[in-house]
Amino acid sequence: MTQDSTADWQARPRVSLRLVAQAAGVSIATASRVLNDGPDKASAETVLRVREAAERLGYRPGGAAQALRRRESRIVAVLAAALINPVMATIVASIGHALRAEGLVMALCDTHEDAAIQDDFLTEMQAQNARAFVLVGAVDSPGLTRLRAAGAPLIFVNRPDPGPAPGGAYVGIDNAAAGEALARHVLALGTQRAILLHGSLERTAGTERARGIRAAFAAVPDAELIAVEAPGLDQLTGGLQAMAQVLSLRDPPRAVLCLSDALAYGAWRGAREAGRQEGFDLYGFDNLLFNDWVAPWLSSVAVDPAAFGPAVLAQLPAPRAGSRCFLPHRLHLRPG
Amino acid sequence: MTQDSTADWQARPRVSLRLVAQAAGVSIATASRVLNDGPDKASAETVLRVREAAERLGYRPGGAAQALRRRESRIVAVLAAALINPVMATIVASIGHALRAEGLVMALCDTHEDAAIQDDFLTEMQAQNARAFVLVGAVDSPGLTRLRAAGAPLIFVNRPDPGPAPGGAYVGIDNAAAGEALARHVLALGTQRAILLHGSLERTAGTERARGIRAAFAAVPDAELIAVEAPGLDQLTGGLQAMAQVLSLRDPPRAVLCLSDALAYGAWRGAREAGRQEGFDLYGFDNLLFNDWVAPWLSSVAVDPAAFGPAVLAQLPAPRAGSRCFLPHRLHLRPG
């Protein structure tokens, strides 16, 4: 087999409707009716024959031509802030699964929290007539501002719209309520002093979580909450460095409430390397897939990842600015 | 702001070349030359003016129309078998970064090792005139067979083409050599008996790794390698159940060579829950991001994830069937 270059490949003709019609022994008009207009436009036997031929030859209605003609596409653009985070990968998997059940195709982008990457993909997918834009952790960006203003179908997942006003629907947990529930649990154990270990609070998920935790502590007389900020590196390294601050306190509280499991992983390493991992109870958010396997010391606020897909799908036909779909959360306690 | 439905959105006109030309005060032909044919087709000042107007208005050459006219696209389709695996997410990030530096856009799909999902995305991206297909862990499928036969530009990453004959380029480590190097290291420590803990060996990365490990043990007189197969669940659960088999051996070898870190995570949990985690030295492949944080007990074969992007990019213009680009690997030893 000779191997074409990429350019040659793109110049190749694709399987035509004419070829499919010939193979199926029907007219082009009939083949088109079956493949483009739906199965009720021909006899069952003809439908079967045309579809078999199309499948065998690898025919697809030309995506670009079809998208252009109908201004619609099977593609839903999904943007994730950090696929390296297994919780985000799981959410994305759930969304992909739900879209697929509806015959839609997820085209995914890892934005790395970078406005330029986010905008490049938004613009490219807009040019491809993507049906909607699902942002699993958006950053504010000029492209997002433009789509918001244009009334594009936007669904923000796990982190609300980072802009000044919501430009689409939100699907995720009620982060403030989750923070409050976690803090109440810790307080109910008799813990009066705790660390709030947080990263940047510009991201609204963290802001809301911290707000809920603070509210619960403020409601208890004599309870003390010491905030320690992780430096703005990645969350693992940030958690490690923040734990060094905690360890340098004269009488550090035993309970450490981390605003994400990644921060807690970093904090645990910091405690372990100081030989003090037994001295702290760590709490996190996200319930990372690996917790049950290698982090049995961590309790974490969990949401069923499989809940995301159906919730996003429910918003898809017409996501409304400001509408919020809160998924249920629960506190996953470490064993023992 | 009124919120349009998804259907309304797709029926909206996009910013036209005419609008850009008007805003820039040039003819449509001039605007088209600048935006579609390149900057050397007009004066520097005109180029600046047209680009500024296009940027401000959010104009993009209509992706579908352009792709159709030129049979080319900025999109490179990237398929990953399991984005939940952080090592795969890191490889994908490296590829996305490299493509972006060339002005290309990565459209990503998580195939979940499912041939139907893989084929659906391959076909959709083919219809969108994707420039090439990069498969980070492919499964064999009818769609892949068709693309192979058509000479489509295919690049297989981390796992060679699963088909009977290579239909594209391979970028990844030399798994057999890596397995052999790991086993030699273990043998050099004076270990004469070891467990080979593996999942399905239908995937060629595992097959090759096992082959290398077996070769190294076969070369040492009296060395003993006991193979234990993890059941075909996910690797974490599989590793857990395989470790139960190991623990039931009368005199289990201390060294456990796992063909992936996910298997090792499962094995460690199995040992821990039996109170025997101190009794085993665990080895893996992939050097997952989280190892340094929560799995300090694990040694693992590592490859620099940043090496993938440039290597894939180098193959992109014309990936050749059967060509292999081996990335360097090293053994990342646990501290202490």
XYZ file of C-alpha atoms in Angstrom:
672
model
C 0.000 0.000 0.000
C 1.393 3.385 -0.850
C 0.960 5.945 1.823
C -0.374 9.313 0.784
C 0.750 12.498 2.379
C -1.751 14.410 4.468
C -2.270 16.885 1.615
C -2.970 14.079 -0.882
C -5.416 12.557 1.556
C -7.359 15.757 1.814
C -7.552 16.114 -1.948
C -9.054 12.628 -2.377
C -12.640 12.407 -3.490
C -14.916 10.938 -0.877
C -17.452 8.183 -1.451
C -20.267 9.853 -3.368
C -23.984 9.414 -3.068
C -23.874 8.282 -6.703
C -21.605 5.362 -5.768
C -23.897 4.352 -2.927
C -26.944 4.529 -5.203
C -25.216 2.379 -7.832
C -24.186 -0.212 -5.248
C -27.704 -0.349 -3.843
C -29.299 -0.437 -7.277
C -31.469 2.608 -6.696
C -31.612 6.117 -8.086
C -29.559 8.897 -6.553
C -32.785 10.623 -5.549
C -33.925 7.524 -3.665
C -30.556 7.081 -1.951
C -30.632 10.732 -0.944
C -34.166 10.443 0.435
C -33.168 7.471 2.577
C -29.890 8.882 3.854
C -30.735 12.556 4.169
C -34.455 12.749 4.798
C -35.094 9.670 6.898
C -36.177 6.033 6.733
C -39.892 6.719 6.208
C -39.191 7.968 2.680
C -38.759 4.537 1.080
C -39.732 0.933 1.502
C -38.145 -0.975 4.370
C -36.277 -3.180 1.936
C -34.874 -0.203 0.018
C -33.867 1.505 3.256
C -31.969 -1.588 4.310
C -30.233 -1.931 0.940
C -29.191 1.710 0.779
C -27.953 1.751 4.360
C -26.008 -1.472 3.889
C -24.294 -0.014 0.807
C -23.569 3.262 2.585
C -22.102 1.420 5.565
C -19.995 -0.908 3.428
C -18.567 1.905 1.327
C -18.029 4.223 4.242
C -20.358 6.873 2.868
C -21.309 9.806 5.025
C -23.309 12.839 4.021
C -20.472 15.341 3.516
C -20.194 16.924 6.930
C -18.999 20.285 5.715
C -21.478 20.488 2.848
C -24.312 19.304 5.016
C -23.466 21.629 7.884
C -23.314 24.501 5.468
C -26.625 23.629 3.835
C -28.539 22.949 6.988
C -26.598 25.095 9.407
C -26.606 22.255 11.825
C -24.064 19.760 12.920
C -23.861 16.668 15.075
C -20.945 18.242 16.900
C -21.245 19.643 20.392
C -18.116 21.500 21.466
C -17.025 20.574 24.975
C -14.221 22.490 26.669
C -12.557 21.250 29.849
C -10.172 23.311 31.944
C -7.856 20.430 32.899
C -8.348 16.877 31.691
C -5.402 15.835 33.838
C -7.888 16.114 36.688
C -9.649 12.742 36.724
C -12.854 14.256 38.094
C -13.063 16.491 35.032
C -12.287 13.558 32.751
C -15.115 11.614 34.395
C -17.570 14.477 33.966
C -16.587 14.788 30.316
C -17.049 11.035 29.843
C -20.557 11.308 31.240
C -21.380 14.177 28.892
C -19.951 12.315 25.897
C -22.010 9.267 26.769
C -25.235 11.254 27.026
C -24.609 13.123 23.761
C -23.836 9.910 21.957
C -27.144 8.410 23.055
C -28.767 11.301 21.173
C -26.699 10.759 18.038
C -24.480 13.745 18.757
C -20.697 13.806 18.668
C -18.559 15.461 21.335
C -15.533 17.376 20.089
C -13.388 18.045 23.103
C -10.740 20.631 23.958
C -8.431 20.801 26.969
C -8.112 24.553 27.571
C -5.543 24.339 30.385
C -7.327 27.340 31.928
C -5.904 29.398 29.042
C -8.190 32.055 27.536
C -6.408 31.960 24.170
C -6.793 28.177 23.792
C -10.414 28.422 24.874
C -11.124 31.158 22.326
C -9.359 29.395 19.504
C -11.506 26.307 19.982
C -14.717 28.290 20.502
C -14.132 30.158 17.267
C -13.192 27.062 15.301
C -16.229 25.165 16.552
C -18.451 28.148 15.813
C -17.136 28.082 12.254
C -17.992 24.360 12.151
C -21.565 25.212 13.187
C -21.269 23.362 16.482
C -24.679 22.861 17.992
C -23.766 24.135 21.445
C -20.832 24.896 23.712
C -20.372 23.074 27.001
C -17.682 24.558 29.241
C -16.453 22.358 32.079
C -14.561 25.051 33.959
C -14.508 28.185 31.808
C -12.183 31.143 32.107
C -13.382 34.558 31.042
C -12.189 35.481 27.558
C -13.041 37.785 24.646
C -14.413 34.861 22.656
C -16.712 33.880 25.481
C -17.889 37.475 25.793
C -18.705 37.493 22.095
C -20.613 34.204 22.221
C -22.499 35.372 25.307
C -23.504 38.609 23.574
C -24.567 36.690 20.474
C -26.865 34.488 22.531
C -24.935 31.315 21.696
C -26.074 28.165 23.501
C -23.674 27.983 26.443
C -23.733 25.466 29.270
C -21.312 25.964 32.156
C -20.500 22.804 34.062
C -19.004 22.477 37.530
C -17.951 26.148 37.583
C -20.440 28.935 36.909
C -19.947 31.442 34.091
C -16.810 33.377 35.125
C -18.148 36.573 33.528
C -19.883 39.474 35.244
C -23.341 38.107 34.398
C -24.363 34.544 33.621
C -24.516 33.978 29.875
C -25.728 30.423 29.928
C -27.039 27.598 32.033
C -25.111 26.150 34.997
C -24.915 22.440 35.791
C -23.064 21.363 38.916
C -23.249 21.155 42.654
C -24.315 24.022 44.908
C -20.785 24.753 46.065
C -21.742 27.058 48.939
C -24.158 24.502 50.349
C -21.556 21.758 49.953
C -18.940 23.822 51.798
C -21.380 24.516 54.592
C -22.305 20.844 54.900
C -18.659 19.784 55.060
C -17.850 22.381 57.716
C -20.897 21.412 59.776
C -19.777 17.795 59.707
C -16.318 18.754 60.978
C -17.779 20.983 63.688
C -20.175 18.234 64.757
C -17.154 16.018 65.452
C -16.237 18.488 68.169
C -13.524 20.188 66.144
C -13.445 23.865 67.095
C -10.368 24.878 65.117
C -9.641 24.132 61.491
C -7.510 25.181 58.550
C -9.189 26.429 55.377
C -6.628 25.541 52.713
C -7.502 27.219 49.453
C -6.000 28.122 46.089
C -7.027 31.077 44.002
C -10.496 32.266 44.951
C -11.036 33.942 41.599
C -12.613 30.746 40.338
C -16.151 30.797 41.561
C -16.339 27.157 42.647
C -13.674 27.837 45.288
C -15.184 31.174 46.228
C -18.535 29.550 46.914
C -17.036 26.621 48.795
C -15.051 28.968 51.035
C -18.137 31.090 51.619
C -20.109 28.075 52.813
C -17.322 26.866 55.100
C -16.863 30.335 56.617
C -20.586 30.679 57.234
C -20.731 27.392 59.142
C -17.752 28.332 61.336
C -19.070 31.849 61.927
C -22.297 30.356 63.279
C -20.475 28.520 66.084
C -19.214 30.625 69.010
C -15.478 30.200 69.712
C -14.920 28.183 66.523
C -11.771 29.260 64.726
C -10.988 28.987 61.015
C -7.455 29.816 59.856
C -7.211 30.478 56.124
C -3.987 29.404 54.404
C -3.564 30.224 50.737
C -1.755 27.863 48.398
C 0.495 29.795 46.023
C -0.765 30.005 42.459
C 1.119 27.047 41.048
C -0.638 23.862 40.150
C -2.842 22.642 42.974
C -0.644 19.692 43.950
C 2.446 21.867 44.414
C 0.331 24.629 45.922
C -1.079 22.221 48.502
C 2.420 21.024 49.386
C 3.661 24.546 49.977
C 0.565 25.577 51.893
C 1.037 22.603 54.213
C 4.526 23.882 55.019
C 2.847 27.053 56.287
C 0.429 24.978 58.353
C 3.292 22.968 59.870
C 5.063 26.166 60.841
C 2.121 27.319 62.978
C 2.725 27.092 66.720
C -0.338 24.915 67.371
C -1.788 23.901 64.017
C -5.403 22.748 63.983
C -5.795 19.057 63.303
C -8.587 19.425 60.722
C -7.502 20.683 57.283
C -10.331 21.575 54.904
C -8.923 21.735 51.359
C -11.035 23.264 48.609
C -10.059 20.440 46.232
C -8.673 16.922 46.464
C -5.633 17.967 44.438
C -4.790 20.507 47.154
C -5.297 17.745 49.731
C -2.914 15.425 47.848
C -0.284 18.138 48.034
C -0.990 18.819 51.708
C -0.717 15.129 52.547
C 2.661 14.880 50.850
C 3.819 17.884 52.868
C 2.709 16.260 56.118
C 4.177 12.873 55.125
C 7.555 14.278 54.219
C 7.644 15.962 57.636
C 6.709 12.636 59.247
C 3.494 14.155 60.552
C 0.829 12.552 58.365
C -0.841 10.991 61.401
C -1.348 14.418 62.935
C -3.922 15.705 60.482
C -7.422 14.910 59.283
C -7.711 15.945 55.653
C -10.913 16.902 53.846
C -11.335 17.737 50.181
C -13.771 18.314 47.346
C -14.249 16.240 44.158
C -13.721 12.698 45.469
C -11.106 11.882 42.845
C -11.304 8.435 41.322
C -8.014 7.429 42.914
C -9.023 8.294 46.495
C -10.378 4.846 47.279
C -7.189 3.304 45.929
C -4.282 5.337 47.147
C -5.705 8.053 49.416
C -7.716 6.198 52.069
C -6.906 9.028 54.499
C -9.060 11.549 52.591
C -12.722 12.435 53.098
C -14.224 14.327 50.198
C -17.390 15.980 48.920
C -18.631 13.811 46.077
C -21.082 14.113 43.244
C -22.071 11.169 41.078
C -20.188 11.854 37.818
C -22.833 9.985 35.834
C -25.331 12.684 36.832
C -23.656 15.303 34.652
C -24.464 13.884 31.209
C -28.244 13.747 31.546
C -28.310 17.174 33.225
C -26.301 18.751 30.400
C -28.467 17.022 27.829
C -31.586 18.399 29.470
C -30.227 21.950 29.016
C -29.045 21.407 25.460
C -32.079 22.360 23.374
C -32.194 25.901 24.753
C -29.822 26.701 27.610
C -31.162 29.739 29.451
C -28.893 32.442 30.844
C -28.908 32.260 34.603
C -30.678 28.931 34.930
C -29.057 26.633 37.457
C -29.263 22.872 37.693
C -27.858 21.726 41.021
C -26.725 18.114 41.212
C -26.893 16.349 44.574
C -23.664 16.021 46.553
C -22.697 13.882 49.511
C -19.779 13.613 51.899
C -17.666 10.538 51.152
C -16.009 9.687 54.477
C -12.752 7.794 54.660
C -13.064 4.327 56.106
C -12.449 3.862 59.812
C -30.738 39.785 26.541
C -33.056 37.246 25.058
C -31.692 33.750 24.878
C -32.070 31.958 21.589
C -32.694 28.276 21.370
C -29.963 26.117 19.897
C -31.879 25.899 16.623
C -32.238 29.695 16.398
C -28.549 30.060 17.076
C -27.634 27.803 14.230
C -29.888 29.696 11.845
C -28.174 33.017 12.634
C -26.086 34.624 9.933
C -22.403 34.810 10.764
C -20.205 37.838 10.352
C -19.650 38.099 6.612
C -16.562 39.016 4.661
C -18.620 41.927 3.315
C -19.038 43.313 6.819
C -15.323 43.011 7.501
C -14.475 44.697 4.203
C -16.865 47.581 4.976
C -15.423 48.034 8.454
C -11.885 48.053 7.094
C -12.765 50.334 4.221
C -11.511 47.956 1.550
C -13.123 45.921 -1.199
C -14.411 42.439 -0.535
C -11.780 41.110 -2.918
C -9.018 42.775 -0.920
C -10.378 41.535 2.393
C -10.596 38.039 0.948
C -7.017 38.192 -0.345
C -5.732 39.225 3.071
C -7.760 36.738 5.073
C -7.805 33.775 2.744
C -4.657 33.994 0.643
C -2.146 35.429 3.070
C -0.545 38.660 4.234
C 1.765 39.107 1.237
C -1.232 39.909 -0.978
C -1.737 43.477 0.255
C 0.141 46.353 1.820
C 1.146 45.983 5.458
C -1.202 48.756 6.449
C -4.170 47.148 4.654
C -3.346 43.769 6.197
C -3.375 45.327 9.651
C -6.659 47.152 9.030
C -8.442 44.082 7.660
C -7.184 41.825 10.422
C -8.136 44.309 13.097
C -11.669 44.515 11.686
C -11.942 40.737 11.408
C -10.751 40.292 14.974
C -13.060 42.975 16.356
C -16.131 41.617 14.585
C -15.328 38.012 15.340
C -15.069 37.086 11.674
C -13.712 33.696 10.720
C -13.536 32.244 7.253
C -16.602 29.975 7.357
C -15.109 26.689 8.526
C -17.513 24.464 6.650
C -17.427 26.487 3.441
C -13.683 26.827 3.561
C -13.087 23.182 4.356
C -15.328 22.234 1.478
C -13.621 24.577 -0.972
C -10.084 23.717 -0.030
C -10.565 20.237 1.323
C -8.417 21.167 4.228
C -9.094 22.029 7.802
C -7.249 23.257 10.846
C -8.654 20.322 12.761
C -6.595 17.300 13.722
C -8.721 14.520 15.194
C -7.181 13.043 18.331
C -8.698 9.940 19.905
C -7.711 8.753 23.385
C -8.688 5.400 24.846
C -9.217 6.645 28.417
C -8.779 10.261 29.452
C -9.470 9.209 33.029
C -5.894 7.943 32.927
C -3.782 10.992 33.752
C -0.853 9.743 31.699
C -3.076 9.738 28.612
C -4.420 13.172 29.489
C -0.839 14.432 29.760
C 0.125 12.950 26.387
C -2.943 14.535 24.808
C -2.046 17.880 26.375
C 1.407 17.669 24.839
C -0.055 16.895 21.408
C -2.561 19.738 21.694
C 0.208 22.130 22.630
C 2.367 21.130 19.660
C -0.529 21.342 17.192
C -1.496 24.746 18.487
C 2.005 26.049 17.902
C 1.438 25.182 14.225
C -1.934 26.925 14.071
C -3.839 23.638 14.149
C -6.776 22.790 16.392
C -7.120 19.506 18.243
C -10.611 17.994 18.346
C -10.522 15.285 20.956
C -12.570 12.160 21.598
C -12.499 9.806 24.578
C -13.209 6.431 23.001
C -13.375 4.441 26.256
C -11.748 1.565 24.312
C -15.055 1.247 22.435
C -14.846 0.488 18.705
C -18.246 2.070 17.982
C -17.340 5.371 19.671
C -13.989 5.379 17.911
C -15.623 4.796 14.528
C -18.300 7.396 15.040
C -15.700 10.055 15.728
C -13.382 8.905 12.937
C -16.237 9.108 10.434
C -17.463 12.465 11.699
C -13.982 13.952 11.572
C -13.418 12.497 8.127
C -16.594 14.247 7.016
C -15.169 17.464 8.510
C -12.026 16.994 6.415
C -9.819 16.546 9.445
C -6.185 16.865 8.467
C -5.040 13.704 10.224
C -6.031 11.164 12.864
C -3.959 10.665 15.983
C -4.954 7.617 18.030
C -3.639 7.495 21.593
C -4.495 3.867 22.272
C -6.581 2.586 19.348
C -8.813 -0.471 19.289
C -9.318 -2.314 16.029
C -12.562 -1.358 14.321
C -14.214 -1.355 10.894
C -13.747 2.398 10.586
C -10.058 2.095 11.292
C -9.764 -0.675 8.720
C -11.429 1.577 6.170
C -9.182 4.554 6.920
C -6.114 2.318 6.802
C -7.129 0.945 3.396
C -7.818 4.441 2.113
C -4.312 5.548 3.089
C -5.587 8.128 5.570
C -2.931 9.871 7.651
C -2.894 7.821 10.867
C -0.547 8.237 13.807
C -0.713 5.674 16.598
C 0.540 6.925 19.930
C 1.603 4.898 22.970
C 0.035 1.715 21.560
C 0.880 0.431 18.068
C -1.781 -0.089 15.411
C -3.947 -2.909 16.816
C -4.635 -4.254 13.340
C -2.892 -7.135 11.567
C -0.511 -4.793 9.733
C 0.596 -1.300 10.679
C -1.488 1.293 8.874
C 0.255 4.362 10.146
C 3.169 5.735 12.100
C 3.860 4.777 15.730
C 5.029 7.228 18.381
C 5.788 5.899 21.849
C 8.281 3.996 23.900
C 9.828 0.692 22.887
C 7.694 -1.341 25.281
C 9.673 -4.573 24.958
C 12.942 -2.792 25.699
C 11.334 -0.973 28.634
C 10.023 -4.234 30.078
C 13.431 -5.816 29.734
C 15.151 -2.868 31.414
C 12.729 -2.940 34.345
C 13.174 -6.694 34.837
C 16.956 -6.394 34.647
C 16.864 -3.735 37.339
C 14.822 -5.983 39.610
C 17.107 -8.951 38.951
C 20.184 -6.831 39.624
C 18.809 -6.127 43.112
C 19.257 -9.839 43.774
C 15.574 -10.663 43.349
C 15.283 -14.134 41.856
C 11.506 -14.517 42.090
C 8.887 -12.040 40.958
C 5.232 -11.699 40.069
C 4.279 -10.519 36.582
C 0.907 -8.889 37.196
C -0.823 -8.181 33.918
C -4.225 -7.344 32.482
C -5.391 -8.291 29.017
C -2.445 -8.978 26.729
C -4.477 -8.286 23.612
C -3.335 -4.694 23.744
C 0.085 -4.618 22.217
C 1.714 -2.301 24.774
C 1.140 -4.936 27.479
C 2.122 -7.776 25.165
C 5.429 -6.127 24.427
C 6.118 -5.203 28.029
C 5.463 -8.768 29.147
C 7.689 -10.096 26.375
C 10.594 -7.928 27.522
C 10.160 -8.891 31.180
C 9.969 -12.588 30.336
C 13.087 -12.384 28.173
C 15.105 -10.830 31.004
C 13.993 -13.474 33.521
C 14.559 -16.303 31.032
C 18.165 -15.149 30.646
C 18.938 -15.683 34.345
C 19.312 -19.299 35.536
C 17.010 -20.171 38.466
C 15.092 -16.918 38.183
C 11.354 -17.477 38.525
C 8.539 -15.332 37.128
C 4.968 -16.141 38.197
C 2.325 -14.608 35.916
C -0.914 -13.512 37.561
C -3.679 -12.176 35.349
C -5.955 -9.388 36.522
C -9.543 -10.091 35.499
C -10.830 -7.972 32.649
C -12.467 -5.251 34.697
C -10.981 -1.818 34.914
C -7.308 -1.959 35.799
C -7.710 -0.653 39.357
C -10.238 -3.322 40.293
C -8.332 -5.894 38.258
C -5.135 -5.137 40.159
C -6.973 -5.451 43.480
C -8.342 -8.881 42.589
C -5.048 -10.089 41.146
C -3.305 -9.135 44.400
C -5.739 -11.378 46.271
C -4.397 -14.249 44.133
C -0.836 -13.226 44.968
C -1.613 -13.111 48.690
C -3.073 -16.606 48.503
C 0.215 -18.064 47.227
C 2.098 -20.120 49.804
C 5.301 -18.086 49.489
C 4.553 -15.063 47.304
C 7.539 -13.313 45.715
C 8.229 -9.897 47.191
C 8.680 -8.109 43.844
C 5.464 -7.422 41.918
C 5.944 -6.153 38.375
C 2.658 -4.592 37.203
C 2.237 -3.770 33.516
C 0.645 -0.419 34.406
C 0.532 1.936 37.368
C -3.254 1.563 37.535
C -2.774 -2.176 38.114
C -0.189 -1.325 40.777
C -2.636 1.060 42.516
C -5.119 -1.807 42.699
C -2.477 -4.257 43.913
C -1.348 -1.848 46.623
C -4.888 -1.446 47.898
C -5.195 -5.227 48.030
C -1.996 -5.544 50.051
C -2.944 -2.625 52.310
C -6.388 -3.970 53.108
C -4.727 -7.248 54.087
C -2.285 -5.333 56.296
C 0.618 -6.547 54.150
C 1.635 -3.437 52.213
C 5.116 -3.530 53.751
C 5.668 -7.012 52.363
C 5.832 -6.083 48.689
C 7.921 -3.969 46.328
C 5.676 -2.684 43.567
C 6.765 -1.705 40.077
C 4.657 -0.226 37.307
C 4.618 1.481 33.929
C 3.479 5.039 33.039
C 4.679 6.973 36.091
C 1.277 8.524 36.711
C 1.244 12.169 37.697
C -0.031 11.345 41.168
C 2.734 8.854 42.030
C 5.016 11.461 43.574
C 2.131 12.738 45.658
C 0.212 9.778 46.981
C 2.081 6.657 45.811
C 5.664 7.092 47.090
C 5.910 3.295 47.335
C 5.790 2.834 43.547
C 8.688 2.663 41.061
C 7.619 3.129 37.476
C 8.838 3.267 33.890
C 8.518 6.873 32.785
C 8.562 8.795 29.545
C 8.625 12.569 29.408
C 5.038 13.422 28.387
C 6.234 16.622 26.717
C 8.150 14.493 24.214
C 4.963 13.267 22.549
C 3.766 16.522 20.965
C 6.873 17.281 18.904
C 7.194 13.622 17.855
C 3.587 13.515 16.650
C 4.025 16.828 14.866
C 7.096 15.508 13.069
C 5.002 12.630 11.653
C 2.039 14.803 10.726
C 2.825 15.907 7.172
C 2.973 12.335 5.874
C 2.759 9.558 8.449
C 4.226 6.405 6.936
C 2.764 2.977 7.577
C 5.140 1.001 9.740
C 7.416 3.865 10.694
C 8.256 3.898 14.386
C 9.393 6.797 16.511
C 10.635 5.504 19.865
C 10.699 8.016 22.703
C 13.276 7.566 25.460
C 12.124 5.987 28.719
C 13.678 5.808 32.162
C 13.001 4.027 35.390
C 11.634 6.385 38.020
C 12.614 4.813 41.346
C 10.672 5.491 44.518
C 12.567 7.510 47.090
C 14.461 5.631 49.789
